[in-house]
Amino acid sequence: SRRVRRPEFWQLKPFIDINDPLNIQQGNPTLKPEFTNSLKINHSKTFKHNSNFLGAIYYRNTLGDITRYSDTLSEAQFQQLHNAAVDPNAILNTYINSTSVNRMGVELTLQQKVAKNFEITPSFNLGYRKVNANAGALNLSNEGFNWSSKLTANYKTDLENESSVFNKLGFQLTAGYESPRVIPQGRRLRQYSADFAVRKDLFNKDKGSLTFSVNDIFNSERYGVIYDTETFYQETYSRRRARSFRLTFSYKF
């Protein structure tokens, strides 16, 4: 397959965002679309009890990969922003087109029915990533291995006493881990999180349901990056969301 991905609005806008005087954001209006050539070979096999295995080998070549680029402010840039309370040691974050990014690896997924009402789906991905990028005369190329894993487990009670409050209770646990991954100027840090939900079917013919869920049980999900360059070293951490609890009721008419 061959796919195209065009720059997003915030990656193109030339205006400088100084909400954080230490980490300034600016788009690059000269960005070009990136093109990805992908080759993937799959093999699937179904076992008894509807268990299924899926294995895949893939290779992806992305030309002009849109990637983040960071550097310290030049003296001219600092003078231009002197009246904006910007720190002289601030980092200017923008985007560039890398020459190419090559990814290759293997994906393994198993859907296994352990018991009548218990099913697990573990998956594993091992990949190798090579980035070829330059910013002027600066070589930003990097390469390395990375891996990720995910587990989904589902269980539903089926008691002889159908009127029991514990009958038709569904439980789901989802957990995932991503190892550190190379980027042009450093690496992304590991990420891991787990979600849990319990669902109770209600009324005749299960027309209603009540679901209680917890996102990010251990409050561990965060996004981290280390930039290790010749001109600066920086570690950044951020959260897309905090741990949350949700109670949902639904009814089918």
GROMACS .gro file of C-alpha atoms in nm:
model
  253
    1SER     CA    1   0.000   0.000   0.000
    2ARG     CA    2   0.095   0.364  -0.038
    3ARG     CA    3  -0.048   0.636   0.182
    4VAL     CA    4  -0.014   1.012   0.213
    5ARG     CA    5  -0.037   1.218   0.534
    6ARG     CA    6  -0.051   1.594   0.507
    7PRO     CA    7   0.068   1.837   0.779
    8GLU     CA    8  -0.182   1.936   1.047
    9PHE     CA    9  -0.284   2.298   1.097
   10TRP     CA   10  -0.072   2.351   1.410
   11GLN     CA   11   0.231   2.203   1.232
   12LEU     CA   12   0.205   2.467   0.958
   13LYS     CA   13   0.112   2.791   1.136
   14PRO     CA   14   0.414   3.027   1.153
   15PHE     CA   15   0.296   3.209   1.467
   16ILE     CA   16   0.496   3.156   1.786
   17ASP     CA   17   0.317   3.016   2.091
   18ILE     CA   18   0.474   3.141   2.415
   19ASN     CA   19   0.233   2.994   2.670
   20ASP     CA   20   0.538   2.824   2.820
   21PRO     CA   21   0.830   3.075   2.818
   22LEU     CA   22   1.078   2.785   2.843
   23ASN     CA   23   0.931   2.576   2.559
   24ILE     CA   24   0.816   2.782   2.262
   25GLN     CA   25   0.606   2.627   1.985
   26GLN     CA   26   0.612   2.730   1.619
   27GLY     CA   27   0.484   2.562   1.303
   28ASN     CA   28   0.668   2.532   0.975
   29PRO     CA   29   0.469   2.655   0.671
   30THR     CA   30   0.718   2.490   0.431
   31LEU     CA   31   0.631   2.136   0.546
   32LYS     CA   32   0.549   1.889   0.271
   33PRO     CA   33   0.326   1.579   0.286
   34GLU     CA   34   0.481   1.248   0.387
   35PHE     CA   35   0.435   0.930   0.182
   36THR     CA   36   0.444   0.581   0.332
   37ASN     CA   37   0.508   0.267   0.131
   38SER     CA   38   0.400  -0.036   0.332
   39LEU     CA   39   0.439  -0.410   0.284
   40LYS     CA   40   0.279  -0.657   0.526
   41ILE     CA   41   0.249  -1.037   0.519
   42ASN     CA   42  -0.010  -1.197   0.748
   43HIS     CA   43  -0.066  -1.555   0.858
   44SER     CA   44  -0.373  -1.658   1.058
   45LYS     CA   45  -0.478  -1.992   1.204
   46THR     CA   46  -0.798  -2.088   1.385
   47PHE     CA   47  -0.791  -2.353   1.659
   48LYS     CA   48  -1.070  -2.532   1.839
   49HIS     CA   49  -1.298  -2.335   2.074
   50ASN     CA   50  -1.273  -2.042   1.829
   51SER     CA   51  -0.921  -1.950   1.939
   52ASN     CA   52  -0.723  -1.764   1.676
   53PHE     CA   53  -0.359  -1.676   1.608
   54LEU     CA   54  -0.246  -1.394   1.381
   55GLY     CA   55   0.118  -1.331   1.289
   56ALA     CA   56   0.249  -1.053   1.066
   57ILE     CA   57   0.581  -0.934   0.927
   58TYR     CA   58   0.586  -0.571   0.810
   59TYR     CA   59   0.810  -0.314   0.645
   60ARG     CA   60   0.725   0.057   0.616
   61ASN     CA   61   0.924   0.322   0.433
   62THR     CA   62   0.814   0.681   0.495
   63LEU     CA   63   0.958   0.954   0.273
   64GLY     CA   64   0.953   1.307   0.415
   65ASP     CA   65   0.834   1.190   0.757
   66ILE     CA   66   0.695   1.488   0.952
   67THR     CA   67   0.900   1.494   1.271
   68ARG     CA   68   0.949   1.726   1.566
   69TYR     CA   69   1.268   1.933   1.580
   70SER     CA   70   1.389   2.133   1.880
   71ASP     CA   71   1.678   2.374   1.931
   72THR     CA   72   1.783   2.658   2.156
   73LEU     CA   73   1.686   3.011   2.060
   74SER     CA   74   1.935   3.198   1.848
   75GLU     CA   75   2.036   3.548   1.955
   76ALA     CA   76   1.833   3.699   1.670
   77GLN     CA   77   1.523   3.500   1.769
   78PHE     CA   78   1.557   3.601   2.132
   79GLN     CA   79   1.590   3.969   2.041
   80GLN     CA   80   1.278   3.942   1.830
   81LEU     CA   81   1.085   3.803   2.131
   82HIS     CA   82   1.256   4.016   2.395
   83ASN     CA   83   0.936   4.188   2.503
   84ALA     CA   84   0.742   3.864   2.540
   85ALA     CA   85   0.902   3.755   2.873
   86VAL     CA   86   1.074   3.463   2.700
   87ASP     CA   87   1.360   3.294   2.881
   88PRO     CA   88   1.695   3.336   2.698
   89ASN     CA   89   1.755   2.960   2.742
   90ALA     CA   90   1.418   2.866   2.595
   91ILE     CA   91   1.380   2.576   2.353
   92LEU     CA   92   1.210   2.643   2.019
   93ASN     CA   93   1.002   2.342   1.908
   94THR     CA   94   0.896   2.311   1.545
   95TYR     CA   95   0.858   2.048   1.269
   96ILE     CA   96   1.069   1.938   0.974
   97ASN     CA   97   1.054   1.675   0.701
   98SER     CA   98   1.305   1.400   0.761
   99THR     CA   99   1.467   1.231   0.462
  100SER     CA  100   1.312   0.893   0.545
  101VAL     CA  101   1.204   0.665   0.827
  102ASN     CA  102   1.225   0.287   0.785
  103ARG     CA  103   1.035   0.054   1.017
  104MET     CA  104   1.039  -0.324   1.015
  105GLY     CA  105   0.918  -0.581   1.261
  106VAL     CA  106   0.683  -0.860   1.360
  107GLU     CA  107   0.338  -0.856   1.524
  108LEU     CA  108   0.191  -1.154   1.711
  109THR     CA  109  -0.167  -1.173   1.839
  110LEU     CA  110  -0.343  -1.465   2.008
  111GLN     CA  111  -0.713  -1.475   2.089
  112GLN     CA  112  -0.745  -1.758   2.338
  113LYS     CA  113  -1.063  -1.891   2.500
  114VAL     CA  114  -0.932  -2.019   2.833
  115ALA     CA  115  -1.272  -2.132   2.965
  116LYS     CA  116  -1.637  -2.110   2.868
  117ASN     CA  117  -1.673  -1.749   2.982
  118PHE     CA  118  -1.309  -1.640   3.001
  119GLU     CA  119  -1.111  -1.507   2.705
  120ILE     CA  120  -0.770  -1.341   2.681
  121THR     CA  121  -0.608  -1.163   2.387
  122PRO     CA  122  -0.235  -1.095   2.427
  123SER     CA  123  -0.040  -0.918   2.151
  124PHE     CA  124   0.329  -0.842   2.101
  125ASN     CA  125   0.512  -0.616   1.858
  126LEU     CA  126   0.889  -0.610   1.806
  127GLY     CA  127   1.023  -0.348   1.567
  128TYR     CA  128   1.336  -0.178   1.440
  129ARG     CA  129   1.328   0.190   1.348
  130LYS     CA  130   1.585   0.386   1.148
  131VAL     CA  131   1.548   0.763   1.107
  132ASN     CA  132   1.741   0.956   0.841
  133ALA     CA  133   1.710   1.329   0.905
  134ASN     CA  134   1.908   1.651   0.876
  135ALA     CA  135   1.850   2.007   0.991
  136GLY     CA  136   2.085   2.214   0.778
  137ALA     CA  137   2.433   2.072   0.838
  138LEU     CA  138   2.320   1.896   1.158
  139ASN     CA  139   2.279   1.518   1.130
  140LEU     CA  140   1.977   1.396   1.329
  141SER     CA  141   1.981   1.032   1.221
  142ASN     CA  142   1.906   0.766   1.482
  143GLU     CA  143   1.815   0.398   1.497
  144GLY     CA  144   1.719   0.127   1.745
  145PHE     CA  145   1.482  -0.149   1.852
  146ASN     CA  146   1.152  -0.103   2.034
  147TRP     CA  147   0.871  -0.330   2.149
  148SER     CA  148   0.520  -0.309   2.283
  149SER     CA  149   0.271  -0.549   2.434
  150LYS     CA  150  -0.100  -0.543   2.516
  151LEU     CA  151  -0.331  -0.776   2.705
  152THR     CA  152  -0.712  -0.778   2.703
  153ALA     CA  153  -0.900  -1.016   2.933
  154ASN     CA  154  -1.278  -1.069   2.939
  155TYR     CA  155  -1.483  -1.273   3.185
  156LYS     CA  156  -1.860  -1.305   3.228
  157THR     CA  157  -2.043  -1.488   3.506
  158ASP     CA  158  -2.307  -1.745   3.416
  159LEU     CA  159  -2.461  -1.877   3.738
  160GLU     CA  160  -2.727  -2.142   3.777
  161ASN     CA  161  -2.923  -1.899   3.991
  162GLU     CA  162  -3.021  -1.656   3.717
  163SER     CA  163  -3.185  -1.418   3.964
  164SER     CA  164  -2.861  -1.367   4.156
  165VAL     CA  165  -2.721  -1.015   4.151
  166PHE     CA  166  -2.383  -1.166   4.058
  167ASN     CA  167  -2.518  -1.333   3.746
  168LYS     CA  168  -2.441  -1.183   3.404
  169LEU     CA  169  -2.156  -0.973   3.540
  170GLY     CA  170  -1.893  -0.891   3.277
  171PHE     CA  171  -1.535  -0.796   3.366
  172GLN     CA  172  -1.272  -0.651   3.132
  173LEU     CA  173  -0.907  -0.569   3.199
  174THR     CA  174  -0.686  -0.398   2.941
  175ALA     CA  175  -0.315  -0.335   3.002
  176GLY     CA  176  -0.043  -0.208   2.769
  177TYR     CA  177   0.328  -0.129   2.767
  178GLU     CA  178   0.549   0.053   2.516
  179SER     CA  179   0.926   0.045   2.545
  180PRO     CA  180   1.149   0.350   2.479
  181ARG     CA  181   1.166   0.444   2.109
  182VAL     CA  182   1.424   0.642   1.916
  183ILE     CA  183   1.344   0.981   1.763
  184PRO     CA  184   1.574   1.209   1.561
  185GLN     CA  185   1.712   1.395   1.866
  186GLY     CA  186   1.679   1.137   2.141
  187ARG     CA  187   1.413   0.892   2.249
  188ARG     CA  188   1.059   0.866   2.374
  189LEU     CA  189   1.033   0.717   2.721
  190ARG     CA  190   0.839   0.405   2.813
  191GLN     CA  191   0.462   0.421   2.861
  192TYR     CA  192   0.232   0.183   3.043
  193SER     CA  193  -0.125   0.187   3.171
  194ALA     CA  194  -0.417  -0.037   3.263
  195ASP     CA  195  -0.796   0.006   3.241
  196PHE     CA  196  -1.070  -0.192   3.415
  197ALA     CA  197  -1.447  -0.215   3.370
  198VAL     CA  198  -1.735  -0.418   3.511
  199ARG     CA  199  -2.075  -0.444   3.345
  200LYS     CA  200  -2.405  -0.576   3.475
  201ASP     CA  201  -2.682  -0.672   3.231
  202LEU     CA  202  -3.030  -0.577   3.350
  203PHE     CA  203  -3.396  -0.642   3.277
  204ASN     CA  204  -3.561  -0.890   3.042
  205LYS     CA  205  -3.356  -0.991   2.737
  206ASP     CA  206  -3.067  -0.780   2.871
  207LYS     CA  207  -3.219  -0.459   2.742
  208GLY     CA  208  -3.038  -0.253   3.004
  209SER     CA  209  -2.684  -0.243   3.134
  210LEU     CA  210  -2.489  -0.063   3.405
  211THR     CA  211  -2.114  -0.017   3.354
  212PHE     CA  212  -1.848   0.108   3.597
  213SER     CA  213  -1.504   0.174   3.448
  214VAL     CA  214  -1.168   0.303   3.565
  215ASN     CA  215  -0.926   0.454   3.314
  216ASP     CA  216  -0.555   0.433   3.405
  217ILE     CA  217  -0.593   0.233   3.728
  218PHE     CA  218  -0.244   0.310   3.859
  219ASN     CA  219  -0.240   0.672   3.735
  220SER     CA  220   0.079   0.586   3.544
  221GLU     CA  221  -0.002   0.695   3.189
  222ARG     CA  222   0.223   0.982   3.084
  223TYR     CA  223   0.413   1.089   2.776
  224GLY     CA  224   0.787   1.152   2.813
  225VAL     CA  225   1.068   1.251   2.577
  226ILE     CA  226   1.442   1.296   2.622
  227TYR     CA  227   1.623   1.533   2.386
  228ASP     CA  228   1.998   1.471   2.395
  229THR     CA  229   2.175   1.696   2.143
  230GLU     CA  230   2.506   1.878   2.106
  231THR     CA  231   2.352   2.209   2.218
  232PHE     CA  232   2.108   2.107   2.495
  233TYR     CA  233   1.967   1.824   2.707
  234GLN     CA  234   1.602   1.819   2.810
  235GLU     CA  235   1.352   1.578   2.967
  236THR     CA  236   0.982   1.652   2.923
  237TYR     CA  237   0.677   1.482   3.068
  238SER     CA  238   0.308   1.541   3.006
  239ARG     CA  239  -0.028   1.375   3.058
  240ARG     CA  240  -0.306   1.347   2.804
  241ARG     CA  241  -0.552   1.257   3.078
  242ALA     CA  242  -0.564   1.178   3.449
  243ARG     CA  243  -0.712   0.870   3.613
  244SER     CA  244  -1.091   0.884   3.583
  245PHE     CA  245  -1.397   0.690   3.697
  246ARG     CA  246  -1.714   0.655   3.493
  247LEU     CA  247  -2.059   0.513   3.563
  248THR     CA  248  -2.279   0.453   3.256
  249PHE     CA  249  -2.636   0.331   3.222
  250SER     CA  250  -2.778   0.228   2.885
  251TYR     CA  251  -3.112   0.091   2.771
  252LYS     CA  252  -3.216  -0.054   2.435
  253PHE     CA  253  -3.562   0.037   2.310
   0.00000   0.00000   0.00000
